[in-house]
Amino acid sequence: MQESLQQSLQQSFQKILQIQELDIKMIRLMRVKKERQQELSKIHSLTADIQTQVIEKETGVTEVKKQIRMGETQIKEIQDKVGKLESQQAAVKKMDEFNALTQEMMRTGRERNQVELQLSDLTDKLVTEEDLLAILKENLEATDQNSTLIEKEIHESIEKINEEGRTILSEREAVREKTDPEVFSIYDRLLRNKKDRVVVPIENRTCSGCHIVLTPQNENLVRKGDRLVFCEHCSRILFWQEANVAEGEEAAPRRRRRKSIG
Ligand SMILES: [Zn+2]
């Protein structure tokens, strides 16, 4: 009875360890996928930024052009007015009327100078803004071309990741079907919690998950191997490595956590 309990638990452990390695692979894979997706969104926001700048600059250029047209209309109106004043002046007989018209013409002349000055400033501004717009558009085009290449590369790598993920999932499902559902559900809950290995060997009286030294009682329970024993500190499931190696005929490939020297 005792023997078979141990055996079945050991078998469950082997399966769970296989599943765990697949899950760790999957977690790493999803991390890479997330990084790649973040790269994608960075590229998108960079392009969107330049697009916004182009649109703003275009609006600016349109506004300057409108102001120039308004100035030109104003100049035309002033010219018409000057023409009218000149013909009026030619027609008047009285000196004071003549002088009044001269005053008016001088005022109109000053107004015209002012508008012409504004127009000249606006024309300078238009040249500058159009130059900037051209640079921005070139920049946008270069960024677009560049990001199209990078995006293609990223999409391809994400597709590969998804493919690899599907393979891992189907392998996992195949092993899970042969695993004790109760042990699996405990494992699965722990994994979702920690996103890291949750079935770990005891190494030098220490939980190799949290690296805290275990009590001798705890260690003995694990060594007996007739029930699941959890680390008192991190709740990971503990197992006795030597026992597994000795007893497991179909020992799963297992990655030991090597202690770093020093
Ligand atoms: Zn622990």
XYZ file of N, CA and C and ligand atoms in Angstrom:
787
model
N 0.849 -1.214 0.000
C 0.000 0.000 0.000
C 0.872 1.246 0.000
N 1.757 1.296 1.015
C 2.710 2.397 1.127
C 3.544 2.513 -0.150
N 4.011 1.356 -0.572
C 4.877 1.290 -1.754
C 4.183 1.855 -2.996
N 2.908 1.424 -3.187
C 2.215 1.837 -4.400
C 1.857 3.324 -4.357
N 1.613 3.822 -3.159
C 1.328 5.241 -3.004
C 2.543 6.060 -3.424
N 3.685 5.583 -2.943
C 4.936 6.242 -3.315
C 5.144 6.200 -4.818
N 4.903 5.000 -5.363
C 5.138 4.837 -6.802
C 4.249 5.760 -7.618
N 2.971 5.777 -7.248
C 2.065 6.596 -8.054
C 2.392 8.086 -7.909
N 2.823 8.467 -6.709
C 3.201 9.858 -6.511
C 4.452 10.190 -7.330
N 5.382 9.239 -7.333
C 6.609 9.449 -8.110
C 6.295 9.580 -9.594
N 5.355 8.748 -10.043
C 4.975 8.832 -11.460
C 4.345 10.187 -11.772
N 3.473 10.615 -10.858
C 2.861 11.935 -11.045
C 3.931 13.014 -11.108
N 4.922 12.880 -10.247
C 6.007 13.853 -10.228
C 6.714 13.917 -11.569
N 6.988 12.731 -12.124
C 7.679 12.714 -13.417
C 6.873 13.466 -14.471
N 5.579 13.203 -14.481
C 4.715 13.877 -15.472
C 4.695 15.386 -15.217
N 4.505 15.723 -13.935
C 4.427 17.143 -13.591
C 5.725 17.863 -13.953
N 6.852 17.172 -13.746
C 8.136 17.803 -14.091
C 8.251 18.019 -15.596
N 7.716 17.063 -16.360
C 7.700 17.261 -17.826
C 6.857 18.471 -18.186
N 5.658 18.523 -17.569
C 4.757 19.651 -17.840
C 5.427 20.953 -17.429
N 6.108 20.895 -16.277
C 6.746 22.114 -15.776
C 7.787 22.656 -16.756
N 8.602 21.745 -17.311
C 9.613 22.222 -18.271
C 8.946 22.861 -19.489
N 7.823 22.263 -19.924
C 7.094 22.835 -21.062
C 6.530 24.213 -20.685
N 6.021 24.312 -19.458
C 5.444 25.590 -19.011
C 6.507 26.675 -18.896
N 7.681 26.291 -18.409
C 8.768 27.276 -18.292
C 9.161 27.762 -19.686
N 9.233 26.811 -20.626
C 9.519 27.179 -22.019
C 8.479 28.177 -22.514
N 7.210 27.876 -22.209
C 6.094 28.714 -22.655
C 6.176 30.101 -22.033
N 6.497 30.155 -20.750
C 6.583 31.456 -20.071
C 7.672 32.310 -20.726
N 8.813 31.677 -21.020
C 9.909 32.413 -21.684
C 9.475 32.878 -23.063
N 8.791 31.978 -23.755
C 8.336 32.284 -25.109
C 7.382 33.485 -25.101
N 6.475 33.488 -24.140
C 5.495 34.571 -24.064
C 6.164 35.894 -23.683
N 7.247 35.772 -22.901
C 7.994 36.975 -22.538
C 8.618 37.588 -23.803
N 9.197 36.715 -24.620
C 9.807 37.187 -25.874
C 8.733 37.794 -26.777
N 7.581 37.129 -26.824
C 6.496 37.629 -27.671
C 6.059 39.025 -27.212
N 5.953 39.189 -25.920
C 5.539 40.480 -25.374
C 6.560 41.571 -25.742
N 7.836 41.217 -25.635
C 8.885 42.179 -26.006
C 8.747 42.589 -27.469
N 8.515 41.599 -28.302
C 8.395 41.877 -29.734
C 7.160 42.747 -30.019
N 6.077 42.472 -29.287
C 4.863 43.290 -29.472
C 5.101 44.723 -29.015
N 5.905 44.849 -27.948
C 6.227 46.201 -27.481
C 7.065 46.948 -28.514
N 7.997 46.214 -29.155
C 8.775 46.832 -30.227
C 7.854 47.335 -31.328
N 6.862 46.509 -31.679
C 5.901 46.889 -32.713
C 5.187 48.184 -32.343
N 4.712 48.253 -31.107
C 3.925 49.428 -30.750
C 4.819 50.671 -30.656
N 6.113 50.463 -30.315
C 7.051 51.591 -30.330
C 7.198 52.143 -31.749
N 7.354 51.218 -32.698
C 7.496 51.628 -34.100
C 6.249 52.380 -34.549
N 5.076 51.848 -34.173
C 3.819 52.499 -34.568
C 3.720 53.898 -33.984
N 4.102 54.050 -32.725
C 3.923 55.373 -32.122
C 4.947 56.363 -32.683
N 6.131 55.847 -33.070
C 7.120 56.729 -33.707
C 6.570 57.258 -35.033
N 6.037 56.363 -35.857
C 5.475 56.771 -37.141
C 4.305 57.727 -36.932
N 3.455 57.406 -35.964
C 2.286 58.257 -35.705
C 2.721 59.653 -35.269
N 3.804 59.722 -34.479
C 4.332 61.025 -34.043
C 4.726 61.881 -35.232
N 5.482 61.288 -36.145
C 5.944 62.056 -37.313
C 4.750 62.441 -38.184
N 3.781 61.534 -38.300
C 2.575 61.854 -39.083
C 1.868 63.073 -38.493
N 1.744 63.084 -37.181
C 1.101 64.226 -36.512
C 1.875 65.513 -36.798
N 3.205 65.414 -36.733
C 4.021 66.602 -37.004
C 3.804 67.097 -38.433
N 3.720 66.154 -39.388
C 3.496 66.538 -40.789
C 2.150 67.254 -40.919
N 1.116 66.688 -40.297
C -0.220 67.278 -40.401
C -0.231 68.682 -39.795
N 0.416 68.810 -38.642
C 0.462 70.128 -37.991
C 1.187 71.147 -38.866
N 2.304 70.694 -39.452
C 3.084 71.594 -40.318
C 2.270 71.971 -41.551
N 1.553 71.015 -42.120
C 0.723 71.303 -43.297
C -0.351 72.339 -42.962
N -0.967 72.158 -41.797
C -1.981 73.127 -41.351
C -1.349 74.506 -41.218
N -0.141 74.554 -40.668
C 0.578 75.819 -40.509
C 0.828 76.487 -41.846
N 1.301 75.695 -42.815
C 1.596 76.233 -44.149
C 0.326 76.787 -44.788
N -0.777 76.031 -44.679
C -2.051 76.477 -45.244
C -2.484 77.810 -44.622
N -2.282 77.909 -43.315
C -2.671 79.134 -42.594
C -1.843 80.333 -43.087
N -0.541 80.148 -43.256
C 0.331 81.233 -43.740
C -0.087 81.649 -45.149
N -0.377 80.645 -45.986
C -0.814 80.953 -47.360
C -2.090 81.776 -47.355
N -3.003 81.429 -46.446
C -4.278 82.153 -46.337
C -4.003 83.605 -45.930
N -3.099 83.785 -44.983
C -2.756 85.141 -44.529
C -2.133 85.946 -45.668
N -1.304 85.274 -46.471
C -0.681 85.962 -47.620
C -1.759 86.402 -48.614
N -2.719 85.504 -48.892
C -3.804 85.871 -49.823
C -4.599 87.064 -49.287
N -4.865 87.018 -47.969
C -5.603 88.139 -47.367
C -4.824 89.440 -47.510
N -3.502 89.376 -47.302
C -2.638 90.555 -47.441
C -2.663 91.077 -48.871
N -2.618 90.158 -49.813
C -2.627 90.557 -51.232
C -3.946 91.237 -51.596
N -5.044 90.688 -51.064
C -6.354 91.330 -51.300
C -6.362 92.740 -50.719
N -5.780 92.842 -49.515
C -5.716 94.154 -48.854
C -4.942 95.142 -49.720
N -3.800 94.697 -50.262
C -2.978 95.567 -51.130
C -3.797 96.031 -52.334
N -4.529 95.100 -52.916
C -5.355 95.439 -54.089
C -6.390 96.508 -53.720
N -7.029 96.287 -52.566
C -8.037 97.261 -52.113
C -7.400 98.633 -51.905
N -6.201 98.620 -51.309
C -5.502 99.887 -51.074
C -5.170 100.569 -52.410
N -4.729 99.773 -53.390
C -4.415 100.325 -54.715
C -5.651 100.962 -55.349
N -6.789 100.238 -55.222
C -8.058 100.781 -55.759
C -8.372 102.119 -55.102
N -8.173 102.115 -53.766
C -8.483 103.322 -53.002
C -7.584 104.476 -53.462
N -6.300 104.187 -53.646
C -5.343 105.212 -54.108
C -5.779 105.745 -55.477
N -6.173 104.815 -56.351
C -6.641 105.221 -57.688
C -7.822 106.167 -57.597
N -8.759 105.815 -56.697
C -9.955 106.636 -56.525
C -9.572 108.019 -55.992
N -8.695 108.018 -54.982
C -8.266 109.281 -54.365
C -7.581 110.164 -55.408
N -6.762 109.544 -56.251
C -6.049 110.316 -57.288
C -7.023 110.973 -58.262
N -8.057 110.204 -58.661
C -8.999 110.795 -59.614
C -9.864 111.859 -58.933
N -10.154 111.625 -57.612
C -10.898 112.644 -56.859
C -10.083 113.939 -56.800
N -8.779 113.697 -56.501
C -7.904 114.855 -56.342
C -7.815 115.662 -57.647
N -7.777 114.931 -58.735
C -7.697 115.611 -60.037
C -8.934 116.464 -60.296
N -10.054 116.046 -59.659
C -11.322 116.738 -59.945
C -11.589 117.928 -59.019
N -10.944 117.942 -57.800
C -11.331 119.013 -56.854
C -10.735 120.356 -57.257
N -11.456 121.393 -56.845
C -11.009 122.748 -57.196
C -10.431 123.440 -55.966
N -10.984 123.083 -54.787
C -10.594 123.833 -53.588
C -9.319 123.269 -52.972
N -8.490 124.196 -52.473
C -7.203 123.832 -51.893
C -7.356 122.940 -50.667
N -8.306 123.278 -49.783
C -8.439 122.494 -48.533
C -8.915 121.074 -48.819
N -9.769 120.935 -49.824
C -10.194 119.571 -50.204
C -9.007 118.803 -50.772
N -8.206 119.515 -51.608
C -7.017 118.912 -52.204
C -6.061 118.418 -51.106
N -5.842 119.282 -50.097
C -4.956 118.934 -48.993
C -5.491 117.755 -48.178
N -6.786 117.768 -47.959
C -7.407 116.663 -47.197
C -7.183 115.351 -47.923
N -7.345 115.383 -49.253
C -7.141 114.161 -50.036
C -5.670 113.740 -49.992
N -4.753 114.719 -50.007
C -3.322 114.401 -49.903
C -3.037 113.685 -48.586
N -3.610 114.218 -47.503
C -3.460 113.579 -46.180
C -3.931 112.112 -46.238
N -5.109 111.975 -46.822
C -5.714 110.638 -46.912
C -4.816 109.693 -47.727
N -4.266 110.227 -48.805
C -3.399 109.409 -49.653
C -2.125 109.020 -48.908
N -1.592 109.924 -48.100
C -0.398 109.611 -47.322
C -0.692 108.522 -46.292
N -1.872 108.667 -45.654
C -2.252 107.659 -44.656
C -2.397 106.277 -45.336
N -3.027 106.299 -46.522
C -3.209 105.053 -47.271
C -1.851 104.473 -47.679
N -0.950 105.336 -48.036
C 0.407 104.898 -48.401
C 1.096 104.208 -47.228
N 0.950 104.788 -46.032
C 1.565 104.173 -44.846
C 0.958 102.791 -44.567
N -0.371 102.767 -44.740
C -1.094 101.501 -44.528
C -0.551 100.422 -45.485
N -0.350 100.848 -46.733
C 0.145 99.929 -47.755
C 1.541 99.414 -47.388
N 2.403 100.335 -46.922
C 3.749 99.918 -46.514
C 3.690 98.862 -45.416
N 2.801 99.127 -44.484
C 2.670 98.213 -43.349
C 2.251 96.812 -43.827
N 1.223 96.776 -44.682
C 0.732 95.490 -45.183
C 1.818 94.796 -46.003
N 2.578 95.577 -46.782
C 3.647 94.984 -47.597
C 4.739 94.380 -46.723
N 5.017 95.066 -45.611
C 6.004 94.556 -44.668
C 5.543 93.208 -44.090
N 4.257 93.208 -43.687
C 3.682 91.972 -43.143
C 3.769 90.848 -44.179
N 3.441 91.203 -45.420
C 3.458 90.215 -46.503
C 4.858 89.652 -46.697
N 5.837 90.529 -46.626
C 7.216 90.072 -46.807
C 7.615 89.115 -45.678
N 7.224 89.459 -44.444
C 7.488 88.555 -43.314
C 6.813 87.201 -43.524
N 5.543 87.279 -43.985
C 4.777 86.042 -44.187
C 5.414 85.173 -45.271
N 5.923 85.824 -46.313
C 6.552 85.057 -47.393
C 7.808 84.350 -46.886
N 8.600 85.061 -46.075
C 9.775 84.432 -45.450
C 9.356 83.230 -44.614
N 8.305 83.457 -43.822
C 7.820 82.398 -42.940
C 7.375 81.184 -43.758
N 6.689 81.467 -44.874
C 6.198 80.384 -45.721
C 7.356 79.532 -46.241
N 8.428 80.199 -46.674
C 9.598 79.464 -47.193
C 10.159 78.544 -46.103
N 10.340 79.105 -44.905
C 10.874 78.316 -43.785
C 9.981 77.119 -43.481
N 8.676 77.393 -43.372
C 7.735 76.326 -42.995
C 7.677 75.232 -44.066
N 7.738 75.667 -45.340
C 7.677 74.671 -46.416
C 8.941 73.808 -46.427
N 10.084 74.421 -46.095
C 11.329 73.648 -45.988
C 11.202 72.603 -44.880
N 10.711 73.055 -43.732
C 10.546 72.142 -42.596
C 9.588 71.003 -42.942
N 8.513 71.371 -43.644
C 7.526 70.365 -44.042
C 8.166 69.309 -44.948
N 8.988 69.787 -45.888
C 9.649 68.853 -46.809
C 10.546 67.891 -46.032
N 11.293 68.414 -45.047
C 12.183 67.568 -44.237
C 11.363 66.527 -43.466
N 10.262 67.008 -42.874
C 9.402 66.092 -42.114
C 8.846 64.981 -43.000
N 8.452 65.360 -44.218
C 7.881 64.362 -45.127
C 8.922 63.321 -45.532
N 10.147 63.796 -45.767
C 11.240 62.861 -46.087
C 11.473 61.909 -44.919
N 11.487 62.504 -43.746
C 11.667 61.748 -42.511
C 10.582 60.668 -42.368
N 9.354 61.092 -42.644
C 8.223 60.164 -42.529
C 8.371 59.003 -43.510
N 8.771 59.350 -44.722
C 8.899 58.319 -45.749
C 9.985 57.308 -45.368
N 11.127 57.852 -44.903
C 12.239 56.982 -44.494
C 11.808 56.081 -43.335
N 11.130 56.683 -42.359
C 10.671 55.913 -41.197
C 9.678 54.837 -41.623
N 8.791 55.209 -42.537
C 7.787 54.263 -43.044
C 8.450 53.054 -43.696
N 9.421 53.340 -44.564
C 10.108 52.254 -45.275
C 10.835 51.351 -44.291
N 11.557 52.019 -43.399
C 12.324 51.308 -42.395
C 11.421 50.439 -41.518
N 10.331 51.046 -41.046
C 9.482 50.309 -40.107
C 8.711 49.195 -40.797
N 8.446 49.364 -42.106
C 7.783 48.278 -42.825
C 8.644 47.022 -42.784
N 9.953 47.221 -42.995
C 10.879 46.080 -42.947
C 10.899 45.452 -41.556
N 11.070 46.320 -40.546
C 11.170 45.810 -39.176
C 9.863 45.128 -38.765
N 8.743 45.765 -39.113
C 7.435 45.183 -38.767
C 7.277 43.800 -39.379
N 7.692 43.660 -40.620
C 7.573 42.380 -41.309
C 8.377 41.332 -40.535
N 9.590 41.720 -40.166
C 10.471 40.805 -39.438
C 9.827 40.422 -38.093
N 9.269 41.420 -37.404
C 8.655 41.150 -36.098
C 7.426 40.247 -36.249
N 6.597 40.553 -37.262
C 5.400 39.724 -37.467
C 5.786 38.270 -37.743
N 6.846 38.099 -38.526
C 7.303 36.735 -38.826
C 7.767 36.033 -37.557
N 8.503 36.778 -36.730
C 9.013 36.122 -35.519
C 7.871 35.825 -34.543
N 6.863 36.695 -34.505
C 5.699 36.417 -33.643
C 4.955 35.176 -34.154
N 4.881 35.055 -35.477
C 4.210 33.887 -36.056
C 4.938 32.595 -35.663
N 6.286 32.672 -35.701
C 7.103 31.523 -35.287
C 6.860 31.199 -33.810
N 6.815 32.248 -33.008
C 6.578 32.073 -31.569
C 5.230 31.382 -31.348
N 4.212 31.850 -32.065
C 2.876 31.249 -31.920
C 2.890 29.766 -32.298
N 3.640 29.470 -33.356
C 3.731 28.087 -33.808
C 4.377 27.219 -32.727
N 5.494 27.750 -32.207
C 6.215 27.033 -31.152
C 5.298 26.857 -29.938
N 4.543 27.898 -29.634
C 3.610 27.857 -28.512
C 2.560 26.763 -28.695
N 2.044 26.654 -29.919
C 1.034 25.623 -30.184
C 1.622 24.227 -29.994
N 2.873 24.054 -30.442
C 3.538 22.751 -30.264
C 3.680 22.422 -28.782
N 4.157 23.420 -28.026
C 4.332 23.207 -26.578
C 2.993 22.834 -25.945
N 1.939 23.561 -26.321
C 0.617 23.306 -25.735
C 0.136 21.890 -26.017
N 0.361 21.424 -27.246
C -0.163 20.096 -27.554
C 0.666 19.018 -26.841
N 1.989 19.255 -26.727
C 2.816 18.330 -25.941
C 2.344 18.296 -24.489
N 2.076 19.496 -23.969
C 1.640 19.621 -22.576
C 0.334 18.861 -22.363
N -0.582 19.054 -23.320
C -1.897 18.423 -23.203
C -1.755 16.887 -23.199
N -0.833 16.395 -24.050
C -0.615 14.945 -24.125
C -0.110 14.395 -22.784
N 0.806 15.117 -22.150
C 1.323 14.656 -20.853
C 0.254 14.820 -19.775
N -0.467 15.910 -19.834
C -1.470 16.193 -18.799
C -2.536 15.090 -18.725
N -2.880 14.579 -19.902
C -3.902 13.525 -19.942
C -3.493 12.299 -19.122
N -2.169 12.114 -19.005
C -1.679 10.935 -18.279
C -1.319 11.283 -16.833
N -1.621 12.516 -16.432
C -1.217 12.956 -15.097
C -2.402 12.955 -14.134
N -2.116 12.606 -12.891
C -3.142 12.641 -11.847
C -3.756 14.035 -11.792
N -5.086 14.138 -12.009
C -5.722 15.460 -12.123
C -5.581 16.307 -10.857
N -5.577 15.629 -9.705
C -5.508 16.377 -8.449
C -4.139 17.047 -8.308
N -3.098 16.255 -8.533
C -1.735 16.790 -8.444
C -1.568 17.891 -9.491
N -2.113 17.622 -10.683
C -1.980 18.615 -11.746
C -2.633 19.940 -11.362
N -3.821 19.862 -10.785
C -4.528 21.116 -10.499
C -3.811 21.916 -9.404
N -3.197 21.191 -8.445
C -2.404 21.901 -7.427
C -1.204 22.581 -8.093
N -0.534 21.812 -8.938
C 0.631 22.350 -9.650
C 0.238 23.580 -10.476
N -0.851 23.426 -11.240
C -1.269 24.471 -12.175
C -1.574 25.775 -11.442
N -2.242 25.644 -10.285
C -2.586 26.835 -9.499
C -1.305 27.546 -9.018
N -0.363 26.734 -8.531
C 0.907 27.304 -8.057
C 1.659 27.997 -9.195
N 1.672 27.345 -10.344
C 2.399 27.900 -11.488
C 1.817 29.254 -11.902
N 0.495 29.296 -11.974
C -0.158 30.547 -12.377
C 0.183 31.673 -11.404
N 0.344 31.284 -10.161
C 0.688 32.236 -9.116
C 2.111 32.760 -9.254
N 3.043 31.810 -9.445
C 4.466 32.182 -9.370
C 5.106 32.436 -10.721
N 4.516 31.919 -11.775
C 5.113 32.029 -13.106
C 6.595 31.630 -13.091
N 6.866 30.544 -12.406
C 8.229 30.055 -12.256
C 8.109 28.582 -11.862
N 9.246 27.883 -11.778
C 9.190 26.480 -11.357
C 8.566 26.384 -9.959
N 7.600 25.489 -9.814
C 6.920 25.347 -8.516
C 7.066 23.941 -7.947
N 7.652 23.040 -8.720
C 8.002 21.718 -8.195
C 9.521 21.679 -8.194
N 10.094 21.731 -6.996
C 11.544 21.928 -6.923
C 12.190 20.907 -5.994
N 13.418 20.508 -6.308
C 14.108 19.554 -5.437
C 14.685 20.234 -4.197
N 14.888 19.420 -3.176
C 15.627 19.900 -2.013
C 17.106 19.802 -2.362
N 17.817 20.853 -2.128
C 19.262 20.842 -2.377
C 19.954 21.335 -1.115
N 20.801 20.476 -0.545
C 21.509 20.843 0.705
C 20.558 21.332 1.793
N 19.491 20.571 2.025
C 18.505 20.887 3.072
C 17.753 22.195 2.807
N 17.847 22.656 1.577
C 17.274 23.961 1.238
C 16.257 23.800 0.118
N 15.156 24.535 0.212
C 14.193 24.579 -0.894
C 14.883 25.286 -2.050
N 14.978 24.629 -3.204
C 15.716 25.270 -4.299
C 14.853 26.319 -5.015
N 13.605 26.497 -4.531
C 12.766 27.574 -5.074
C 13.036 28.886 -4.384
N 13.022 28.878 -3.043
C 13.190 30.129 -2.296
C 14.509 30.183 -1.545
N 15.282 29.088 -1.581
C 16.621 29.027 -0.969
C 16.610 29.225 0.547
N 15.502 28.830 1.168
C 15.456 28.897 2.634
C 15.640 27.469 3.176
N 16.404 27.349 4.245
C 16.701 26.032 4.826
C 15.422 25.438 5.428
N 15.221 24.127 5.178
C 14.001 23.460 5.655
C 14.266 22.797 7.002
N 13.185 22.546 7.737
C 13.337 21.821 9.003
C 13.591 20.345 8.681
N 14.274 19.634 9.588
C 14.522 18.194 9.374
C 13.202 17.433 9.190
N 12.147 17.834 9.943
C 10.851 17.148 9.813
C 10.324 17.273 8.384
N 10.384 18.469 7.892
C 9.930 18.748 6.529
C 10.720 17.900 5.525
N 12.006 17.896 5.714
C 12.874 17.150 4.814
C 12.544 15.651 4.852
N 12.295 15.135 6.071
C 11.956 13.715 6.205
C 10.672 13.364 5.480
N 9.684 14.250 5.583
C 8.411 14.011 4.897
C 8.625 13.925 3.385
N 9.454 14.812 2.890
C 9.735 14.817 1.446
C 10.469 13.537 1.054
N 11.430 13.155 1.876
C 12.220 11.965 1.606
C 11.350 10.706 1.565
N 10.336 10.662 2.441
C 9.413 9.521 2.475
C 8.664 9.388 1.150
N 8.259 10.520 0.622
C 7.663 10.533 -0.718
C 6.312 9.868 -0.823
N 5.501 9.846 0.259
C 4.170 9.247 0.135
C 3.055 10.282 0.108
N 3.423 11.545 0.135
C 2.415 12.599 -0.071
C 3.093 13.893 -0.517
N 2.286 14.796 -1.013
C 2.831 16.073 -1.469
C 3.270 16.882 -0.255
N 4.478 17.439 -0.309
C 4.970 18.294 0.765
C 5.295 19.656 0.171
N 4.766 20.672 0.854
C 4.978 22.024 0.345
C 6.036 22.738 1.187
N 6.807 23.592 0.553
C 7.770 24.414 1.288
C 6.980 25.344 2.196
N 7.406 25.425 3.453
C 6.679 26.250 4.430
C 6.830 27.734 4.130
N 7.833 28.062 3.339
C 8.127 29.479 3.095
C 7.536 29.993 1.790
N 7.615 29.150 0.739
C 7.178 29.663 -0.566
C 6.048 28.826 -1.176
N 5.602 27.778 -0.454
C 4.487 26.922 -0.896
C 4.780 26.073 -2.120
N 6.043 26.044 -2.578
C 6.345 25.183 -3.724
C 6.288 23.713 -3.283
N 6.045 22.844 -4.279
C 6.034 21.407 -3.991
C 7.487 20.918 -3.995
N 7.855 20.225 -2.923
C 9.246 19.776 -2.809
C 9.370 18.317 -3.225
N 10.497 17.963 -3.807
C 10.743 16.537 -4.040
C 12.175 16.170 -3.717
N 12.356 14.866 -3.507
C 13.658 14.353 -3.091
C 14.357 13.825 -4.325
N 15.434 14.483 -4.679
C 16.036 14.220 -5.971
C 16.648 12.830 -6.097
N 17.481 12.451 -5.126
C 18.171 11.147 -5.202
C 17.156 10.018 -5.318
N 16.088 10.110 -4.525
C 15.048 9.086 -4.542
C 14.479 8.949 -5.951
N 14.202 10.063 -6.588
C 13.651 10.045 -7.939
C 14.583 9.369 -8.926
N 15.858 9.710 -8.825
C 16.826 9.159 -9.760
C 16.939 7.653 -9.563
N 16.923 7.211 -8.270
C 17.068 5.797 -7.971
C 15.851 4.997 -8.416
N 14.668 5.555 -8.162
C 13.462 4.758 -8.390
C 12.873 4.903 -9.788
N 13.024 6.110 -10.350
C 12.322 6.372 -11.618
C 12.954 5.636 -12.791
N 12.280 4.604 -13.296
C 12.821 3.904 -14.460
C 12.705 4.801 -15.693
N 11.583 5.563 -15.715
C 11.372 6.425 -16.887
C 11.602 7.881 -16.490
N 12.755 8.094 -15.838
C 13.058 9.432 -15.329
C 13.035 10.464 -16.457
N 12.314 11.519 -16.199
C 12.190 12.570 -17.214
C 13.474 13.397 -17.227
N 13.796 13.923 -18.391
C 14.956 14.817 -18.417
C 14.665 16.001 -17.504
N 15.586 16.266 -16.654
C 15.290 17.269 -15.633
C 16.465 18.216 -15.529
N 16.127 19.470 -15.445
C 17.190 20.452 -15.314
C 17.407 20.744 -13.849
N 18.570 20.445 -13.366
C 18.877 20.777 -11.982
C 19.326 22.206 -11.925
N 18.980 22.819 -10.851
C 19.474 24.176 -10.673
C 20.881 24.087 -10.097
N 21.806 24.441 -10.891
C 23.193 24.402 -10.428
C 23.432 25.576 -9.504
N 24.064 25.275 -8.432
C 24.438 26.366 -7.519
C 25.636 27.096 -8.099
N 25.561 28.405 -8.119
C 26.726 29.136 -8.608
C 27.813 29.127 -7.541
N 29.022 29.042 -8.015
C 30.143 28.949 -7.070
C 30.460 30.352 -6.565
N 30.636 30.450 -5.255
C 31.014 31.732 -4.671
C 29.873 32.395 -3.978
Zn 10.567 27.409 -0.719
